[in-house]
Coordinates of C-alpha atoms in Angstrom, one line a residue:
X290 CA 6.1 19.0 -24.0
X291 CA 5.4 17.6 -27.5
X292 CA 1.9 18.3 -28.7
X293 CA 0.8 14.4 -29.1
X294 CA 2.1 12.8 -25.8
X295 CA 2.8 14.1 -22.2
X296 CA 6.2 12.3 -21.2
X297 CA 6.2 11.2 -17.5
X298 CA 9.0 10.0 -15.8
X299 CA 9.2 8.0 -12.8
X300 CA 12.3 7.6 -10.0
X301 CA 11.4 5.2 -7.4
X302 CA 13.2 2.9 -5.0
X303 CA 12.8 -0.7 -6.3
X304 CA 10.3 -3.0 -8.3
X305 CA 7.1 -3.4 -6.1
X306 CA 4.1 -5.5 -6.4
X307 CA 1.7 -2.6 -6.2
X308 CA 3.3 -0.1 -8.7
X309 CA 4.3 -2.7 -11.2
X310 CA 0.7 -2.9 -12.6
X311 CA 0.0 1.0 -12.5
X312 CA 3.1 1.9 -14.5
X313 CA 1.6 -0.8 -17.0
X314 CA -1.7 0.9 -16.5
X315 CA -0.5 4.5 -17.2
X316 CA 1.9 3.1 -20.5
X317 CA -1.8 1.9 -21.6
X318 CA -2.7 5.6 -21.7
X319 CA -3.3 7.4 -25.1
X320 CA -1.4 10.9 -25.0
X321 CA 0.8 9.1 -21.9
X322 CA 4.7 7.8 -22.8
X323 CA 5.8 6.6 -19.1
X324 CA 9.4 5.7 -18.0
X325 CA 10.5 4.2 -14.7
X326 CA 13.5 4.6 -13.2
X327 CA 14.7 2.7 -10.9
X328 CA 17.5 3.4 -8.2
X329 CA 18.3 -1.0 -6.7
X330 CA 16.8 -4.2 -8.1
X331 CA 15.2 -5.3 -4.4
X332 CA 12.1 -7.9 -4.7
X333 CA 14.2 -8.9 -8.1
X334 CA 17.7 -10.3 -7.2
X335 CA 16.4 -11.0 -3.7
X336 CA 13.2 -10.6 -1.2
X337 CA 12.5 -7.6 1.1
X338 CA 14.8 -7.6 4.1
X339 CA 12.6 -7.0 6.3
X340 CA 11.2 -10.4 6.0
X341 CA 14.3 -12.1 7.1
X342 CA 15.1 -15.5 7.0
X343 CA 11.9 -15.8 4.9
X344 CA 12.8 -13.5 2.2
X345 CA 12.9 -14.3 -1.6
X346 CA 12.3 -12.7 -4.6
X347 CA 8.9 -11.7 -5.5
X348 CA 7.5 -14.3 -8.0
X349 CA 4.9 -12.6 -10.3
X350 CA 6.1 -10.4 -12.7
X351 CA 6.6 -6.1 -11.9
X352 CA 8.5 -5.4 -15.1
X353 CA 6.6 -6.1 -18.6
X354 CA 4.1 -3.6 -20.2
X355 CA 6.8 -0.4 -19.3
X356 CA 9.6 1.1 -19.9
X357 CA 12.3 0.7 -16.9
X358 CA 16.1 1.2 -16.1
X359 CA 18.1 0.3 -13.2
X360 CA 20.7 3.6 -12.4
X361 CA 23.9 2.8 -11.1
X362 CA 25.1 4.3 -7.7
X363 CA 28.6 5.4 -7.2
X364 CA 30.2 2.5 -7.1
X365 CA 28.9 1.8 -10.8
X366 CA 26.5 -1.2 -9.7
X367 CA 23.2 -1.3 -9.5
X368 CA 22.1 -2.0 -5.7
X369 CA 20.7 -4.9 -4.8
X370 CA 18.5 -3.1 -1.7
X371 CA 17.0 0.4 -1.6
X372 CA 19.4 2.7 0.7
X373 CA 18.3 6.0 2.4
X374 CA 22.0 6.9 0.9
X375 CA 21.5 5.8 -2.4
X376 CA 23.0 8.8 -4.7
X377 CA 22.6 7.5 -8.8
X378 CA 24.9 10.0 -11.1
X379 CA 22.5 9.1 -13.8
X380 CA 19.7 11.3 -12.8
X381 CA 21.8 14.4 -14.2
X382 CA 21.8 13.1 -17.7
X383 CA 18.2 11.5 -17.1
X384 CA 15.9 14.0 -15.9
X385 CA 16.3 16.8 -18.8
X386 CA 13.0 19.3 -20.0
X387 CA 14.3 17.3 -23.2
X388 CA 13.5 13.5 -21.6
X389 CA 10.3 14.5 -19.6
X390 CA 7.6 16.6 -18.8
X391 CA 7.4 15.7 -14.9
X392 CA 8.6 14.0 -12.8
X393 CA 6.9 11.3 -10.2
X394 CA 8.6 10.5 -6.9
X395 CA 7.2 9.6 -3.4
X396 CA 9.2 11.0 -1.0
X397 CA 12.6 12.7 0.3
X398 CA 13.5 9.7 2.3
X399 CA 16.5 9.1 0.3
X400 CA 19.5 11.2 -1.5
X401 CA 18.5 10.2 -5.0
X402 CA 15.0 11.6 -4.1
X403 CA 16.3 14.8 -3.1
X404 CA 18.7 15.1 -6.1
X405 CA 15.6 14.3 -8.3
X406 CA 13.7 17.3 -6.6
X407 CA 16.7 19.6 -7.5
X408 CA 16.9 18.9 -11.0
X409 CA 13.4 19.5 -11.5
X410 CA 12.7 22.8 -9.8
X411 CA 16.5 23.8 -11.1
X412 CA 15.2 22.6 -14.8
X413 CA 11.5 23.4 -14.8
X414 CA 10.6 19.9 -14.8
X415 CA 7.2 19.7 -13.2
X416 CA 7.5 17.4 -9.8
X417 CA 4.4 15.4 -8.7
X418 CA 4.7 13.4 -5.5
X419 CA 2.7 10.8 -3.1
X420 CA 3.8 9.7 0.4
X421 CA 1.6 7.6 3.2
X422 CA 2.3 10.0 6.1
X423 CA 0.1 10.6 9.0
X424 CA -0.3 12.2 11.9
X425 CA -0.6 9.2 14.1
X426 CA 2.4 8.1 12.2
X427 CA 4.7 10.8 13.1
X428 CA 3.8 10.1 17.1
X429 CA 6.9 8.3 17.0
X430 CA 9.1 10.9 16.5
X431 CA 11.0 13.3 19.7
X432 CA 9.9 16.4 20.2
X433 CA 13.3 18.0 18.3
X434 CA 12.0 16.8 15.1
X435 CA 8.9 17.5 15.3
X436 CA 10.0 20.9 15.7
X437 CA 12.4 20.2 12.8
X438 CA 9.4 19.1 10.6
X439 CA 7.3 22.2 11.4
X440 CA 9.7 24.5 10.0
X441 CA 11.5 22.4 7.5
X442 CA 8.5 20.2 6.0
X443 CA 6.2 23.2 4.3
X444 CA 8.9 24.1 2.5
X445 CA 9.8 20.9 1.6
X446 CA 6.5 19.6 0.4
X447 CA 5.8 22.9 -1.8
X448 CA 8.7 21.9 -3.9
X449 CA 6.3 19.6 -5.1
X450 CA 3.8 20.9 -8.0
X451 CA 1.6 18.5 -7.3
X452 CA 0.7 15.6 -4.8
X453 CA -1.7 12.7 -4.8
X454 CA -3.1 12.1 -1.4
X455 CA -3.8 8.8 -0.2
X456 CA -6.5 9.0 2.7
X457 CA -8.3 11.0 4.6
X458 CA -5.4 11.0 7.4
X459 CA -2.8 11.8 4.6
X460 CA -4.2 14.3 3.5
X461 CA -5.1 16.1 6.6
X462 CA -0.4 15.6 6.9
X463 CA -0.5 17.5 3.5
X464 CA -2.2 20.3 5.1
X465 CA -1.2 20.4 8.3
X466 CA 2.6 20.9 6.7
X467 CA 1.4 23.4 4.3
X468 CA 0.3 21.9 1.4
X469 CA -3.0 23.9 -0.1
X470 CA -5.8 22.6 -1.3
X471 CA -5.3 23.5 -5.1
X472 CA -1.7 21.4 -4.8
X473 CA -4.1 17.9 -3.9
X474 CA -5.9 15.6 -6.1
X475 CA -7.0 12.6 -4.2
X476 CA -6.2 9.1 -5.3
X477 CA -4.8 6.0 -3.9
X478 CA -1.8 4.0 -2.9
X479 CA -2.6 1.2 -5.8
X480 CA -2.9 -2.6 -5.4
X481 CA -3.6 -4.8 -8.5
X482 CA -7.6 -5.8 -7.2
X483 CA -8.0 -7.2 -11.3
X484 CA -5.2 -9.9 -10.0
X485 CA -6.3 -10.8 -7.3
X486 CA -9.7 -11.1 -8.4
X487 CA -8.5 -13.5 -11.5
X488 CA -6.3 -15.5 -9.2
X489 CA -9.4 -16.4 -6.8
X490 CA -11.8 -16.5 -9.5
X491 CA -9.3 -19.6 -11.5
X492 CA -8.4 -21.6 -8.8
X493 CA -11.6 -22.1 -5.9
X494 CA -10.2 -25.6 -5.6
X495 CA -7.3 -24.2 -4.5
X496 CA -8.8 -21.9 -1.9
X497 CA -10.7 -24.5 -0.3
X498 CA -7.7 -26.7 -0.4
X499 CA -5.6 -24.0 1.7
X500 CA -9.0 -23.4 4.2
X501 CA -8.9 -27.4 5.0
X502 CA -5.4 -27.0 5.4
X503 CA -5.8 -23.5 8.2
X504 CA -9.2 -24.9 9.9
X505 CA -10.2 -27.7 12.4
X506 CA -13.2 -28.2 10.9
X507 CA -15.7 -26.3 8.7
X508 CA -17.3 -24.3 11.9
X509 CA -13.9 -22.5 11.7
X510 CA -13.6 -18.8 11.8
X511 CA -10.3 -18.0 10.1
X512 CA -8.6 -15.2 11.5
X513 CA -5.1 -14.0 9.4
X514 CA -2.3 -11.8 10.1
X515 CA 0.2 -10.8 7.3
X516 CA 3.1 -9.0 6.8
X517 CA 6.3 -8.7 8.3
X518 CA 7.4 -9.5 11.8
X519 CA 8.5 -6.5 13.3
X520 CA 8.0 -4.4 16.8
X521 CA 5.7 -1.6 14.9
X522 CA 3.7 -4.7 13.5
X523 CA 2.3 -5.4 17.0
X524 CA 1.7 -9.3 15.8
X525 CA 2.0 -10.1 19.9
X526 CA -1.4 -8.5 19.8
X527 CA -3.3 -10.3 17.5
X528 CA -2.0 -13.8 19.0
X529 CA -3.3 -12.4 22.7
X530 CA -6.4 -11.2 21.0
X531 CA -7.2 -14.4 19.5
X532 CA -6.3 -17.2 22.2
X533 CA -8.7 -14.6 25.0
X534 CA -11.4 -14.8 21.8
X535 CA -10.9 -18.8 21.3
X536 CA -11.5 -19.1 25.3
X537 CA -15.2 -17.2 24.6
X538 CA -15.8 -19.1 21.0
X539 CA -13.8 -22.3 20.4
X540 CA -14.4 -21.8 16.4
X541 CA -11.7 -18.7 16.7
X542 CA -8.3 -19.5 15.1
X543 CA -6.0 -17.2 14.0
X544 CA -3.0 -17.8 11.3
X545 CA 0.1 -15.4 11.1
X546 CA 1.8 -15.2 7.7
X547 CA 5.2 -13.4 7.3
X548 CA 8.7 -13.5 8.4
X549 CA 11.2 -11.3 10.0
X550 CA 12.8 -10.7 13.2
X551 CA 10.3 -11.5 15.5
X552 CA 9.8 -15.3 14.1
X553 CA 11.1 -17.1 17.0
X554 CA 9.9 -15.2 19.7
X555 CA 6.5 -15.7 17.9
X556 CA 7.1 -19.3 17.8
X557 CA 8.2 -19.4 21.4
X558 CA 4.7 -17.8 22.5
X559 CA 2.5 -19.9 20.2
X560 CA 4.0 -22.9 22.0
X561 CA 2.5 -21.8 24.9
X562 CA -0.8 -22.2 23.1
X563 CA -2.8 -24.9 22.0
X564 CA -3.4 -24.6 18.6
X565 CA -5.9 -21.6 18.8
X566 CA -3.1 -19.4 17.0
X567 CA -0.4 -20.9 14.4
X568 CA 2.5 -19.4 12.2
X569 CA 2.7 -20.5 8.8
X570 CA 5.2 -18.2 7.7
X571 CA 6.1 -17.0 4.0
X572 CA 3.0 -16.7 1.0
X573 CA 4.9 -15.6 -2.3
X574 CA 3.0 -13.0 -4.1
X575 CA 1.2 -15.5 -6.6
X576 CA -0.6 -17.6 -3.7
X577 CA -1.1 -14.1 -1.5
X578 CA -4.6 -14.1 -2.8
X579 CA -5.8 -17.1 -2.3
X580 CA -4.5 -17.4 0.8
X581 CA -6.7 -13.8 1.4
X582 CA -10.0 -16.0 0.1
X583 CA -9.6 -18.7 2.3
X584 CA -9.7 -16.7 5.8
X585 CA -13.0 -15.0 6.9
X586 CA -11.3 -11.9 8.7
X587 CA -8.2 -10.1 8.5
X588 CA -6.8 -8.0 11.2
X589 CA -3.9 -5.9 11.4
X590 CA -2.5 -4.4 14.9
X591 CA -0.2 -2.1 13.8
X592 CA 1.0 0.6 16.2
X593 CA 2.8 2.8 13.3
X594 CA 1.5 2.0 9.7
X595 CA 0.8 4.7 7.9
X596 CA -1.0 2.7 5.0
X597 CA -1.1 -1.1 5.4
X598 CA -2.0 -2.2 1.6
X599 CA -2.3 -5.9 3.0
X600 CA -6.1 -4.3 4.1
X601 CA -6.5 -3.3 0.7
X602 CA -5.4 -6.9 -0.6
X603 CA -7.7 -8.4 1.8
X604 CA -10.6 -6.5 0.9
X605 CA -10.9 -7.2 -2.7
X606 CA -10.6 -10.9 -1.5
X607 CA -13.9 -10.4 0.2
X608 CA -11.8 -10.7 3.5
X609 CA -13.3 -7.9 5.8
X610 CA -11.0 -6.3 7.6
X611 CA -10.5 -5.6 11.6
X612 CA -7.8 -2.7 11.8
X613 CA -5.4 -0.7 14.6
X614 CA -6.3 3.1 15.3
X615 CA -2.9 3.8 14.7
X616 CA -2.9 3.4 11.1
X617 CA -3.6 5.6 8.4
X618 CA -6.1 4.0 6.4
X619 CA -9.6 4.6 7.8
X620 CA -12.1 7.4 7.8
X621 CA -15.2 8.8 6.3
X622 CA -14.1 7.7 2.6
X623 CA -11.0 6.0 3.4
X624 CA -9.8 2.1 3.1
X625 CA -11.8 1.3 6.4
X626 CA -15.0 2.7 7.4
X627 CA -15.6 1.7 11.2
X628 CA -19.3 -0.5 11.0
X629 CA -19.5 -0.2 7.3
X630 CA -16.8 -2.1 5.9
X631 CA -14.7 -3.3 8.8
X632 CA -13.9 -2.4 12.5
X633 CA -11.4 -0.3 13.9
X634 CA -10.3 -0.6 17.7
X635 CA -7.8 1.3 20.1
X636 CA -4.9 -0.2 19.7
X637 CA -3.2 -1.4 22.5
X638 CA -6.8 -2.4 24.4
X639 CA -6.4 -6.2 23.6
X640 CA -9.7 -6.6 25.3
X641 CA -11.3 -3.8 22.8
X642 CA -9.6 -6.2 19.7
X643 CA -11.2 -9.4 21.3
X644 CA -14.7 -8.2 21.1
X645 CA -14.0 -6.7 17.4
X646 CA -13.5 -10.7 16.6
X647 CA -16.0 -12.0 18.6
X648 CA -18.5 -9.5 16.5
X649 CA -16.9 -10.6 12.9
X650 CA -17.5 -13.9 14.1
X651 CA -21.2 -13.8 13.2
X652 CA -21.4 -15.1 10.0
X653 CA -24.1 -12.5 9.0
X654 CA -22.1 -9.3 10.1
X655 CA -19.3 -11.1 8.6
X656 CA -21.1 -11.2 5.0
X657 CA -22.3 -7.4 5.5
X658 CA -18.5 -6.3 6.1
X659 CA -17.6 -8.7 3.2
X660 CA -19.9 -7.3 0.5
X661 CA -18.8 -3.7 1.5
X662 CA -15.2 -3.9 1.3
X663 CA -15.3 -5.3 -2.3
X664 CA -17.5 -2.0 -3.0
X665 CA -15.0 0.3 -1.1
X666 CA -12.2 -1.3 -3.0
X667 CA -13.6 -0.7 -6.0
X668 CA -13.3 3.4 -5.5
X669 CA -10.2 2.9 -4.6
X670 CA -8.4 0.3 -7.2
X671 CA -6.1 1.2 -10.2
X672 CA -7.8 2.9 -12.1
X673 CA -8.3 5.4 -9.1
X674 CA -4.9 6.1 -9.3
X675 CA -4.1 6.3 -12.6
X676 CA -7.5 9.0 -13.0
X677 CA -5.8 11.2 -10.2
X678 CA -2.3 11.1 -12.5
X679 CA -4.9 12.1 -15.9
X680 CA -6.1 15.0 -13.9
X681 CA -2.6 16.1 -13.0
X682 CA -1.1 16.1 -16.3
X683 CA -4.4 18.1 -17.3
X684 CA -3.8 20.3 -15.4
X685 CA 0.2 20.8 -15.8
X686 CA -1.0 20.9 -19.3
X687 CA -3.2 23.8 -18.8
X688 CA -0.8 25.6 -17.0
X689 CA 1.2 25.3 -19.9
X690 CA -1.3 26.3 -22.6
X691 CA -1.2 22.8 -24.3
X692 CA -4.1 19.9 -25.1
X693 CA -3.2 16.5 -25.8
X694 CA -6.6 15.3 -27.5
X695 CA -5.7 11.8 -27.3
X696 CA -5.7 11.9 -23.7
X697 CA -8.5 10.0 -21.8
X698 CA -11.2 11.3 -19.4
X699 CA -10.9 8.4 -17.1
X700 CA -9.1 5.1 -17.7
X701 CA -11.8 3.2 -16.1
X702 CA -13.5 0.8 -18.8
X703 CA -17.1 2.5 -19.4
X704 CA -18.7 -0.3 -19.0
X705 CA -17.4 -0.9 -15.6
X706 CA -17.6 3.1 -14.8
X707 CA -21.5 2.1 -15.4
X708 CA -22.2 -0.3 -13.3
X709 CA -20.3 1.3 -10.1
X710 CA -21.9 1.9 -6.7
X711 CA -21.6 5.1 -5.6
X712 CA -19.5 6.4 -2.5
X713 CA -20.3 5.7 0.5
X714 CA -24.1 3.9 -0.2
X715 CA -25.4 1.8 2.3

């Protein structure tokens, strides 16, 4: 560890929308040198697959203000999609006590990540990590690897110096597979609420445009769905939820924005509709927020999610959101507190989801839900993120018996730290 800078490196799957802006946020760091490397070019040479038909490349920019390489595989090309059997021959000349002082990865889902654990606990390279898992999500396992897990996955996680939880259901996984308390510092999975914010804030023609374009009429409550169409989605849901809500209170309409396998079969059902639910299919990442601005609710049915940040997105649009039981993102200072922020229903109960939009359908409650998910957001934004990484390298810095003086407190501007509301006030 040099004495003037703590050098963090970073192996990760692909370019996303959402850690983009933090590696730029981290490289803004005094005492902080940051490299990413990256093991395929997905969202770059081409869109996420799960998208389908509707994919394309990502069109706001995840690469400037860092340092970044693409590794090769073993066939000497960089991959053009992340693969679970990705191995890159370049980590063994990358990750050196020489190159960096830690390491950040998220999971062992792949071969790379596993290599990249090796190296670091075979070089003394300290090894932070972050996943999304729950409990609810791991419901969808057999019972022989659950078993598996229990035995395998406190070892596995302890390999790890270091993890940043996500949630309150994440971190009770950490526990539960024998992660101690000491091992956790709390932050977020990030999304980039300063873009958003700028992108609504520049264009309001635009969003009103885009709400003419969704609505009948101006008594029109705007309900969206957004992300990819696939089984563990649930999108069948919301469009049963919102044609039994439109039969109680005509204003209900409900817009689906995505792509993936699922598109025609969605299509097929909406057909059997009368307009009460339509599919408008692919929003690049450059429109996504005003597209957020111009609904009044967003919902998400998902029956495995273990950390939907198209909630997050939506709630720094002022979007409240209406959310699935079966993902990972609410509790008592999570993404979604039920009847402060948002609403969370059973998922499955169809009947339970209509009544959640016939209440967000009062303009009042609507407003209420509105005004506290920009607050909640606000714990939970960037800088959230990059504070839990500061208090990391702290404390790998401690353990080592070295200061970096140049190293910030908090990244968070002061006058912005100022002018926060406090957790969880009414």
């Amino acid at each position: 560890m040099h004495n003037d800078v703590f050098r963090l490196g970073v192996v990760f799957t692909h370019p996303t929308q959402h850690h983009g802006p933090l590696w730029r946020k981290l490289s803004e760091q005094p005492g902080v040198s940051l490299k990413v490397l990256y093991l395929s070019n997905e969202n770059q040479s081409a869109g996420d697959s799960f998208l389908g038909d509707q994919a394309k490349p990502w069109d706001v920019d995840l690469l400037s203000g860092y340092s970044y390489e693409y590794l090769k595989d073993l066939s000497g090309k960089v991959p053009a999609q992340r693969k679970k059997n990705v191995i890159s021959p370049g980590l063994f000349d990358r990750l050196t006590p020489q190159n960096f002082d830690a390491i950040f990865m998220q999971s062992f889902v792949n071969y790379s990540y596993r290599l990249t654990a090796a190296l670091c606990k075979l070089r003394g390279i300290s090894l932070i990590m972050q996943n999304d898992a729950s409990m609810m999500s791991d419901g969808r396992y057999g019972r022989l690897r659950l078993i598996a897990m229990a035995i395998l996955y406190p070892w596995m996680n302890n390999v790890a110096d270091y993890w940043l939880s996500c949630g309150d259901h994440n971190e009770v996984h950490l526990r539960h597979y024998g992660v101690p308390d000491r091992k956790i510092v709390r932050g977020c999975h990030p999304v980039d609420g300063d873009r958003f914010q700028q992108t609504i804030a520049a264009q309001p023609e635009e969003v009103q445009r885009i709400r003419q374009e969704l609505a009948w009429d101006e008594n029109t409550v705007l309900y969206g769905f957004m992300g990819k169409y696939i089984e563990r989605k649930n999108p069948f849901e919301f469009i049963d939820a919102i044609a039994k809500a439109h039969r109680k209170d005509p204003r209900v309409r409900g817009v689906l924005f995505g792509g993936g396998d699922l598109d025609a079969a969605i299509n097929q059902r909406i057909e059997q509709l009368d307009g009460e639910v339509i599919n408008y299919g692919f929003v690049n990442q450059s429109k996504i927020p005003l597209y957020f601005a111009a609904l009044d609710v967003f919902v998400c049915t998902s029956w495995i999610d273990p950390h939907p940040l198209v909630v997050s997105e939506a709630m720094v649009s002022g979007t409240p959101p209406i959310l699935s039981d079966r993902c990972g993102n609410w509790g008592y200072s999570d993404t979604v507190r039920h009847r402060y922020n948002g609403l969370v229903y059973p998922c499955g109960k169809v009947d339970a989801l209509v009544g959640a939009i016939l209440e967000m359908a009062d303009t009042e409650a609507r407003q209420r839900y509105s005004d506290r998910s920009r607050e909640v957001f606000s714990e939970q934004d960037l800088y959230c993120e990059v504070n839990a990484f500061l208090e990391v390298i702290k404390r790998i810095q401690a353990e080592k018996g070295i200061s970096i003086p140049s190293l910030p407190d908090s990244a968070r501007p002061a006058a912005e730290s100022a002018n926060r509301i406090p957790a969880n006030t009414p």
